[in-house]
Each structure stands twice: as structure tokens, then as C-alpha cells.
Amino acid sequence: MRLHQIITSLLEQDMYKFSMGQAIYHQFSDYKTTWTFKCRNKDVFFSTEMIEEIREQIKGFCNLRFTEEELTYLDNIKWIKGSYVDFLRLWQPRYEDFEITTDGECGLSIETAGTWLNTSMYEIPTLAIVNEVYFRMAYDYESLFDSFRKRLAEKKQKIESGEYRLGNYSEFGLRRRLSAQAQEYAIEELSSVKSENSAFVGTSNVYLAKKHKLTPVGTMAHEWIMCSGQGNKKHNPAYSNWYALDAWVKEYGVLNGIALTDTITTDCFLRDFQLTYATLFSGVRHDSGDPIVWGDKLIAHYKKLGINPKMKTLLFSDSLDFERADRIKRYFDGKINVAFGIGTFISNDTDEEALNIVMKVTKCNATDVAKISDTHGKEMCQNPEYVDYLQRCIDWRMKNE
């Protein structure tokens, strides 16, 4: 290992991995998944030295265990149950679940396979490792960090001056952060900002939320809908959202309720997000498509169901910067509650272009799964025939139901 160890705690994880992990443990413990890494940047290449460092860093991650102090912290989160905490007491990452080679388009290929319980927990630390290794080994890191600090100072000034009015916002940048140092620095700086119109309320990084006494933020990701809805071959995949919402309510009731809408398009989601679920869930999350069009659609849907939109929250998390968030906040002010999860713009805004890397579930129980999304290009599936099948199922449902 040429660099310092990047992931030093199993709490260095997005909160929604624990939220989903508990429901997986109780309801889908026998499901098996395959995850595939992809770098969307066309001009990025990972050298042999970088890949070897990534291997060593992932081995270091796999040697970690939860401490009793960390488990106590999780146990005190309102919706985390003791049975899941006891499972985590025994849990450890398995390096044997990883296949890391030089076969990818960018020179790097990573695939993980095993139980959903295990492989779900690998995505975020793996991406954080890949990102930090790349920026520390491909660039002069100190110069990058200096540009990061300068840009962050400008953001702080604009919040303090009232130029940006963001309302409640959180940091969602663990997977694509410049470094662990940069993410923590950003959280410390934004936590200190005094503003009447913007409130930094939390982070998706559970380790930093614990360390800095912030709220750990996150409920569900696309994998939840993809696997719970498409992992059973007997299910019609056009009803993925119904299966996912039903399982979530069984686990959490009215707690931990922000639903993700765009896995197989928001229009299809709304067919299942009827009065019961729309009442039980406190809000919904936007992750693709035009945010204004999407928000107006959700407001109209709540009104159609007889639900006061002002009692619900729209959480925006798609490629946000402060300017875009400010514009969304001003548009929806007085119509519905809004909040923001802002990632790369907070955790990796430097003089160099950020990596656009993802690691998505591509198979569940040996069958293909896919995300359609509300934005063309955000789909990820290794089998075009399955995507075609899924789209035809959705189209049939939308026309005939």
C-alpha cells in the first residue's frame, strides 16, 4: 500500500446502505447480486500502479470490523433494530467477493459477486477508494486540495451573504470525494456557516455524522427497487416499485420514509404511489430528469390524492450545485417542502474535472436487472434484451392500466 489507508472505519458508508441493509437482512438474506464498476469519463485511464494500489486499499477495507462504539451509535438510530446490529457485530467484508482486473475501457474493471447483504456494502467504499487513489496518483494532490479549499471558501461566502438560499441541505459526496480529508474539511466548514436562509443539516457519511454530531442522511437507492422488484423472476418488473414500497413499509412503517421515484421512470412509480404509500412516506427523492417538471408532477399527484403537499418533502440529489439548488428552492417555495443532497460539488470541486464513476447492481439471483431512469444515459444493464423486455412491460402497463 503506497498511500495511507483510505477507508479506516466500516461506518465510512452512506446511510442508505444501513437502511437498505437492515431490510435486506430481514427479508432478502438469500438474494445474491453482481455489481459492476463503470467510469463514464472518456479520457480517464487507470495505470497498473493505480490498480495495484486499489487492490491493496480494498484488502485494507476488508480487514476492518465494527467497533462496539460504532455499533452502539447505530443501535441508537431510531429505525435500526437490535437484530441487525447483532448481525453487523459478526459481519466482515470478503476480499474473495471482488474481481479486480485491467480489462475495463478505462484500464480498470471491478466486479463483485455474492450475497446482496455483502455486495451492497462494497459499492460506496470501493468508489471512494478508486476516486482518492486516482486523484492522489494522477495529479499533484496538494495543488488540487488548495483549489478545493479556495472554491469552498467562495461557496461559504455566497451562503453567508444570502446570495444562495438553500433551505435544508446535506452533503452526499462520499463516493466521489477528492479524499477523506477533503470531505471532512468541507463538512467542518459548512457546519460553521451562519445563515438565515441555508442550514447544513447532515451528511450521508455515517462516520462523519457520528464524529461531528450531524444527522446521518439516507433511505433507499436504486438497488432496492431493482433487486426487491426484479430479483424474483416470478414478478412482473413493471411492478418493481410496488414490491419495493411494500417491503419497505413492512420493515419501517412510517419511519425512514423517503421513496426514490425514477428507477423504472417516475410515471410508472406514480401508478404504485397511491394513497396508502403517499401517506406513509414523508416524501420522495429526485435523481434524474428535469427537477422542476418532476416536482410539479409530484405536487399535482399529492393534490389528486387529497394530500396537502406542504406536509411532504421533495429531496433533490441529482448533480446539484448551489446555484441549481437555489433556483429549485425559490421555485417551490411555499408550494412544498424541499431539501437537497449535494455530492461532488461539495466533496470534489477542484481545478480538475471530477470522475464520473458508478458501481451498479447488474444481476440479482442470476437474472439481469436494470434501471431505466428519467434521463437517457443513466441506465446501466449488461443485457440490452432485458432492458427491452423491461421497457415493453412498462409500456404495456402504462397503456393498459
C-alpha positions as CSV (number, residue, x, y, z in Angstrom):
1,M,0.0,0.0,0.0
2,R,1.7,3.2,-1.2
3,L,-0.8,5.6,0.2
4,H,-2.3,5.8,3.8
5,Q,-5.3,3.6,4.3
6,I,-8.3,5.4,2.8
7,I,-11.2,3.6,4.4
8,T,-10.5,3.4,8.1
9,S,-13.9,2.5,9.6
10,L,-16.9,0.4,8.4
11,L,-19.0,3.4,9.3
12,E,-17.5,5.2,6.3
13,Q,-20.6,4.3,4.4
14,D,-23.6,6.1,3.1
15,M,-26.5,5.9,5.5
16,Y,-28.9,4.4,3.0
17,K,-26.7,1.3,2.9
18,F,-27.6,0.6,6.5
19,S,-31.3,1.4,5.9
20,M,-31.4,-1.0,3.0
21,G,-29.1,-3.5,4.7
22,Q,-31.4,-4.0,7.6
23,A,-34.4,-4.7,5.3
24,I,-32.2,-7.0,3.2
25,Y,-31.1,-8.9,6.3
26,H,-34.7,-9.4,7.5
27,Q,-36.4,-10.0,4.1
28,F,-33.9,-10.9,1.4
29,S,-30.9,-12.6,3.1
30,D,-30.7,-15.3,0.5
31,Y,-30.6,-13.0,-2.5
32,K,-27.3,-12.9,-4.5
33,T,-26.2,-10.0,-6.6
34,T,-23.4,-9.0,-9.0
35,W,-22.1,-5.4,-9.2
36,T,-20.1,-3.8,-12.0
37,F,-17.9,-0.7,-12.0
38,K,-18.1,1.8,-14.8
39,C,-16.1,5.0,-15.4
40,R,-18.1,7.3,-17.7
41,N,-15.2,9.7,-18.4
42,K,-13.8,9.1,-21.8
43,D,-10.3,10.5,-21.2
44,V,-9.5,8.7,-17.9
45,F,-7.1,5.8,-17.7
46,F,-6.0,3.9,-14.6
47,S,-2.4,2.8,-14.6
48,T,-1.1,-0.6,-13.4
49,E,0.3,1.1,-10.3
50,M,-3.1,2.7,-9.5
51,I,-4.9,-0.7,-9.9
52,E,-2.5,-2.4,-7.6
53,E,-3.0,0.4,-5.0
54,I,-6.8,0.0,-5.4
55,R,-6.4,-3.8,-4.7
56,E,-4.3,-3.1,-1.6
57,Q,-6.8,-0.5,-0.3
58,I,-9.7,-2.8,-0.8
59,K,-7.8,-5.5,1.1
60,G,-7.4,-3.0,3.9
61,F,-11.1,-2.2,3.9
62,C,-11.8,-6.0,4.1
63,N,-9.7,-6.2,7.2
64,L,-12.0,-3.8,9.1
65,R,-14.6,-4.7,11.7
66,F,-17.2,-2.7,13.5
67,T,-16.3,-1.5,17.0
68,E,-18.7,-1.7,19.9
69,E,-18.8,2.1,20.0
70,E,-19.8,2.2,16.3
71,L,-22.5,-0.5,16.9
72,T,-23.9,1.4,19.8
73,Y,-24.2,4.5,17.6
74,L,-26.1,2.6,15.0
75,D,-28.3,1.0,17.7
76,N,-29.4,4.4,18.9
77,I,-30.7,5.4,15.4
78,K,-34.5,5.3,15.8
79,W,-35.2,2.8,13.0
80,I,-32.2,0.5,13.4
81,K,-33.1,-2.8,15.1
82,G,-31.0,-4.8,17.6
83,S,-31.2,-7.9,15.4
84,Y,-29.4,-6.1,12.6
85,V,-26.8,-4.6,14.9
86,D,-26.1,-8.1,16.2
87,F,-25.6,-9.2,12.5
88,L,-23.2,-6.3,11.9
89,R,-21.2,-7.4,15.0
90,L,-20.3,-10.6,13.1
91,W,-20.1,-9.1,9.6
92,Q,-17.0,-8.5,7.7
93,P,-16.2,-7.7,4.0
94,R,-14.8,-10.5,1.9
95,Y,-12.0,-9.7,-0.5
96,E,-12.8,-13.0,-2.2
97,D,-16.1,-11.4,-3.5
98,F,-14.0,-8.9,-5.6
99,E,-12.6,-9.4,-9.1
100,I,-10.3,-6.5,-10.0
101,T,-8.6,-6.6,-13.4
102,T,-7.1,-4.4,-16.1
103,D,-9.9,-5.3,-18.6
104,G,-12.1,-2.2,-18.4
105,E,-12.4,0.6,-21.0
106,C,-10.5,2.9,-18.6
107,G,-8.0,0.3,-17.8
108,L,-9.8,-0.8,-14.6
109,S,-12.5,-3.5,-14.2
110,I,-14.1,-4.2,-10.8
111,E,-16.9,-6.7,-10.3
112,T,-18.2,-8.1,-7.0
113,A,-20.5,-11.1,-6.6
114,G,-22.0,-12.7,-3.5
115,T,-24.9,-12.2,-1.2
116,W,-26.8,-8.9,-1.5
117,L,-26.0,-8.5,2.2
118,N,-22.3,-8.4,1.4
119,T,-22.1,-6.9,-2.0
120,S,-24.4,-3.9,-1.3
121,M,-21.9,-2.8,1.4
122,Y,-19.0,-2.8,-1.1
123,E,-20.2,-0.1,-3.5
124,I,-19.5,3.1,-1.6
125,P,-16.1,2.3,-0.1
126,T,-14.9,0.9,-3.4
127,L,-15.8,4.1,-5.3
128,A,-14.3,6.3,-2.5
129,I,-11.1,4.2,-2.8
130,V,-10.9,4.4,-6.6
131,N,-11.6,8.1,-6.6
132,E,-8.9,9.0,-4.0
133,V,-6.3,6.7,-5.5
134,Y,-6.8,8.3,-8.9
135,F,-6.5,11.9,-7.7
136,R,-3.6,11.3,-5.4
137,M,-1.6,9.3,-8.0
138,A,-2.6,11.2,-11.2
139,Y,-2.2,14.8,-10.0
140,D,-0.3,16.9,-7.5
141,Y,-2.8,16.3,-4.7
142,E,-1.7,19.3,-2.6
143,S,-2.4,21.7,-5.5
144,L,-5.8,20.1,-6.0
145,F,-6.6,20.4,-2.3
146,D,-5.6,24.0,-2.4
147,S,-8.0,24.7,-5.3
148,F,-10.7,22.8,-3.4
149,R,-10.3,25.0,-0.3
150,K,-10.4,28.2,-2.3
151,R,-13.6,27.1,-4.1
152,L,-15.2,26.0,-0.9
153,A,-14.4,29.4,0.7
154,E,-16.2,31.1,-2.2
155,K,-19.3,28.9,-1.7
156,K,-19.3,29.7,2.0
157,Q,-19.2,33.4,1.3
158,K,-22.1,33.2,-1.1
159,I,-24.2,31.4,1.5
160,E,-23.3,33.8,4.3
161,S,-24.1,36.8,2.1
162,G,-27.5,35.4,1.2
163,E,-26.8,35.0,-2.5
164,Y,-27.7,31.4,-2.2
165,R,-30.9,30.5,-0.3
166,L,-30.8,26.7,0.0
167,G,-33.0,25.9,3.0
168,N,-32.0,22.5,4.4
169,Y,-29.2,20.7,2.6
170,S,-26.9,17.8,3.3
171,E,-23.6,16.5,1.9
172,F,-23.8,13.4,-0.2
173,G,-20.3,13.2,-1.6
174,L,-18.6,10.1,-0.1
175,R,-18.5,8.0,-3.3
176,R,-16.8,10.7,-5.4
177,R,-14.9,12.8,-2.8
178,L,-11.5,14.1,-3.6
179,S,-10.3,12.5,-0.4
180,A,-11.4,11.7,3.1
181,Q,-9.5,14.8,4.2
182,A,-11.4,17.0,1.7
183,Q,-14.8,15.6,2.7
184,E,-14.3,16.2,6.4
185,Y,-12.9,19.7,5.8
186,A,-16.0,20.6,3.7
187,I,-18.3,19.3,6.4
188,E,-16.5,21.2,9.1
189,E,-16.5,24.4,7.1
190,L,-20.2,24.2,6.1
191,S,-21.3,23.3,9.6
192,S,-19.8,26.6,10.8
193,V,-21.7,28.8,8.3
194,K,-24.2,31.2,9.8
195,S,-27.1,31.9,7.5
196,E,-30.8,32.7,8.0
197,N,-31.7,31.1,4.6
198,S,-29.5,28.0,4.5
199,A,-29.0,25.2,7.0
200,F,-26.4,22.5,6.7
201,V,-28.2,19.6,8.4
202,G,-26.3,16.4,7.8
203,T,-24.2,14.1,5.7
204,S,-24.6,10.7,4.1
205,N,-21.3,9.6,5.6
206,V,-22.2,7.9,8.8
207,Y,-18.7,8.0,10.2
208,L,-18.5,11.8,9.8
209,A,-22.1,12.2,11.0
210,K,-21.1,10.4,14.2
211,K,-17.8,12.3,14.6
212,H,-19.3,15.8,14.1
213,K,-22.7,15.2,15.7
214,L,-24.7,15.6,12.5
215,T,-27.7,13.8,11.1
216,P,-26.8,10.7,9.0
217,V,-29.0,11.1,5.9
218,G,-30.2,8.4,3.5
219,T,-33.0,5.9,3.0
220,M,-33.1,3.9,-0.3
221,A,-31.1,3.6,-3.6
222,H,-32.0,2.2,-7.0
223,E,-30.6,-1.2,-6.0
224,W,-33.5,-1.6,-3.5
225,I,-36.2,-1.3,-6.2
226,M,-34.1,-3.2,-8.8
227,C,-33.4,-6.2,-6.6
228,S,-36.6,-6.4,-4.5
229,G,-38.7,-5.8,-7.6
230,Q,-36.8,-7.6,-10.3
231,G,-34.8,-10.2,-8.4
232,N,-37.7,-12.6,-8.3
233,K,-38.3,-14.0,-11.8
234,K,-42.0,-14.5,-10.9
235,H,-42.6,-10.8,-10.6
236,N,-43.6,-8.5,-13.4
237,P,-40.8,-5.9,-13.4
238,A,-43.2,-3.1,-14.3
239,Y,-44.4,-3.5,-10.7
240,S,-40.9,-3.2,-9.1
241,N,-41.9,-0.1,-7.2
242,W,-44.9,-1.8,-5.6
243,Y,-42.8,-4.7,-4.3
244,A,-40.1,-2.3,-3.1
245,L,-42.5,0.1,-1.3
246,D,-44.4,-2.9,0.3
247,A,-41.2,-4.4,1.6
248,W,-40.0,-1.0,2.9
249,V,-43.3,-0.4,4.8
250,K,-43.1,-3.9,6.3
251,E,-39.6,-3.0,7.7
252,Y,-40.1,0.6,8.8
253,G,-43.8,1.5,8.9
254,V,-43.9,5.3,8.9
255,L,-40.2,5.7,9.7
256,N,-37.3,6.4,7.4
257,G,-39.7,7.2,4.5
258,I,-38.2,9.0,1.5
259,A,-39.0,7.0,-1.6
260,L,-36.9,7.0,-4.8
261,T,-39.1,7.6,-7.9
262,D,-37.1,7.1,-11.1
263,T,-35.8,3.5,-11.1
264,I,-38.3,2.5,-13.8
265,T,-39.5,6.0,-14.6
266,T,-41.4,8.4,-12.3
267,D,-44.6,8.0,-14.3
268,C,-44.6,4.2,-13.6
269,F,-43.7,4.9,-9.9
270,L,-46.8,7.1,-9.5
271,R,-49.0,4.2,-10.6
272,D,-48.0,2.4,-7.3
273,F,-47.5,5.5,-5.2
274,Q,-51.2,5.8,-4.3
275,L,-52.9,7.0,-1.2
276,T,-51.5,4.5,1.3
277,Y,-47.9,4.8,0.4
278,A,-48.1,8.5,-0.4
279,T,-49.5,9.0,3.1
280,L,-47.0,6.7,4.9
281,F,-43.9,8.1,3.1
282,S,-42.8,11.5,4.3
283,G,-41.5,12.4,0.8
284,V,-39.7,11.4,-2.4
285,R,-36.3,11.8,-3.9
286,H,-35.4,13.1,-7.3
287,D,-32.4,11.6,-9.1
288,S,-32.9,12.2,-12.8
289,G,-34.9,14.3,-15.3
290,D,-35.9,17.9,-15.1
291,P,-36.3,18.8,-11.4
292,I,-39.0,21.4,-11.9
293,V,-41.1,19.2,-14.2
294,W,-40.7,16.3,-11.7
295,G,-41.6,18.5,-8.7
296,D,-44.7,19.9,-10.3
297,K,-45.7,16.4,-11.2
298,L,-45.4,15.2,-7.6
299,I,-47.3,18.2,-6.3
300,A,-50.1,17.5,-8.7
301,H,-50.1,13.8,-7.7
302,Y,-50.3,14.7,-4.0
303,K,-53.2,17.1,-4.6
304,K,-55.0,14.5,-6.7
305,L,-54.8,12.1,-3.8
306,G,-56.2,14.8,-1.4
307,I,-52.8,15.2,0.4
308,N,-51.5,18.6,1.3
309,P,-48.1,18.9,-0.5
310,K,-46.9,21.2,2.3
311,M,-46.9,18.2,4.6
312,K,-44.4,16.4,2.3
313,T,-40.8,16.8,1.2
314,L,-39.1,16.7,-2.1
315,L,-35.4,15.7,-1.7
316,F,-33.3,16.7,-4.7
317,S,-30.0,14.8,-5.3
318,D,-29.2,14.8,-9.0
319,S,-25.9,16.5,-9.9
320,L,-26.6,19.6,-7.8
321,D,-24.6,22.7,-7.3
322,F,-25.6,25.6,-5.0
323,E,-26.9,27.7,-7.9
324,R,-29.2,24.9,-9.2
325,A,-30.4,24.2,-5.7
326,D,-31.1,27.9,-5.0
327,R,-33.2,28.0,-8.2
328,I,-35.2,24.9,-7.3
329,K,-35.7,26.2,-3.7
330,R,-37.0,29.6,-5.0
331,Y,-39.4,27.9,-7.5
332,F,-41.0,25.6,-4.9
333,D,-41.0,28.0,-2.0
334,G,-44.5,27.9,-0.4
335,K,-45.6,25.0,-2.5
336,I,-44.0,22.0,-0.8
337,N,-41.0,21.4,1.5
338,V,-37.7,20.9,-0.3
339,A,-34.3,19.6,0.8
340,F,-31.1,18.9,-1.0
341,G,-28.4,16.2,-1.0
342,I,-25.4,17.7,-2.7
343,G,-22.4,15.5,-3.6
344,T,-19.5,16.1,-5.9
345,F,-20.0,19.9,-5.9
346,I,-19.2,19.9,-2.1
347,S,-16.7,17.0,-1.9
348,N,-14.7,17.2,-5.1
349,D,-14.9,20.6,-6.7
350,T,-11.3,21.4,-7.9
351,D,-9.5,22.8,-10.9
352,E,-9.6,19.3,-12.5
353,E,-12.7,17.5,-13.8
354,A,-14.3,15.1,-11.3
355,L,-14.6,11.4,-12.1
356,N,-18.0,10.2,-13.1
357,I,-17.7,6.7,-11.7
358,V,-20.5,4.4,-10.7
359,M,-20.8,0.8,-9.4
360,K,-24.3,-0.6,-10.1
361,V,-26.0,-3.9,-9.4
362,T,-26.3,-5.7,-12.8
363,K,-27.6,-9.1,-11.8
364,C,-29.8,-10.4,-8.9
365,N,-30.3,-14.1,-8.4
366,A,-28.6,-14.8,-11.7
367,T,-31.1,-12.7,-13.7
368,D,-30.5,-9.3,-15.3
369,V,-31.8,-6.2,-13.5
370,A,-31.9,-2.7,-14.9
371,K,-32.6,0.9,-14.1
372,I,-34.5,2.9,-16.8
373,S,-34.3,6.3,-15.1
374,D,-35.9,9.6,-16.3
375,T,-32.7,10.7,-18.1
376,H,-31.3,8.9,-21.1
377,G,-27.8,7.7,-20.4
378,K,-28.1,7.0,-16.7
379,E,-29.3,3.4,-17.4
380,M,-27.0,0.6,-16.5
381,C,-27.6,-3.0,-17.6
382,Q,-25.3,-5.5,-19.3
383,N,-28.1,-7.1,-21.3
384,P,-29.9,-4.9,-23.9
385,E,-32.5,-7.6,-24.4
386,Y,-33.5,-7.3,-20.7
387,V,-33.8,-3.6,-21.0
388,D,-36.1,-4.0,-24.0
389,Y,-38.2,-6.5,-22.1
390,L,-38.4,-4.2,-19.1
391,Q,-39.4,-1.3,-21.2
392,R,-42.1,-3.3,-23.0
393,C,-43.5,-4.4,-19.6
394,I,-43.6,-0.7,-18.5
395,D,-45.2,0.4,-21.8
396,W,-47.9,-2.2,-21.6
397,R,-48.7,-1.3,-18.1
398,M,-48.9,2.4,-18.8
399,K,-51.2,1.9,-21.8
400,N,-53.5,-0.8,-20.3
401,E,-53.9,0.0,-16.6
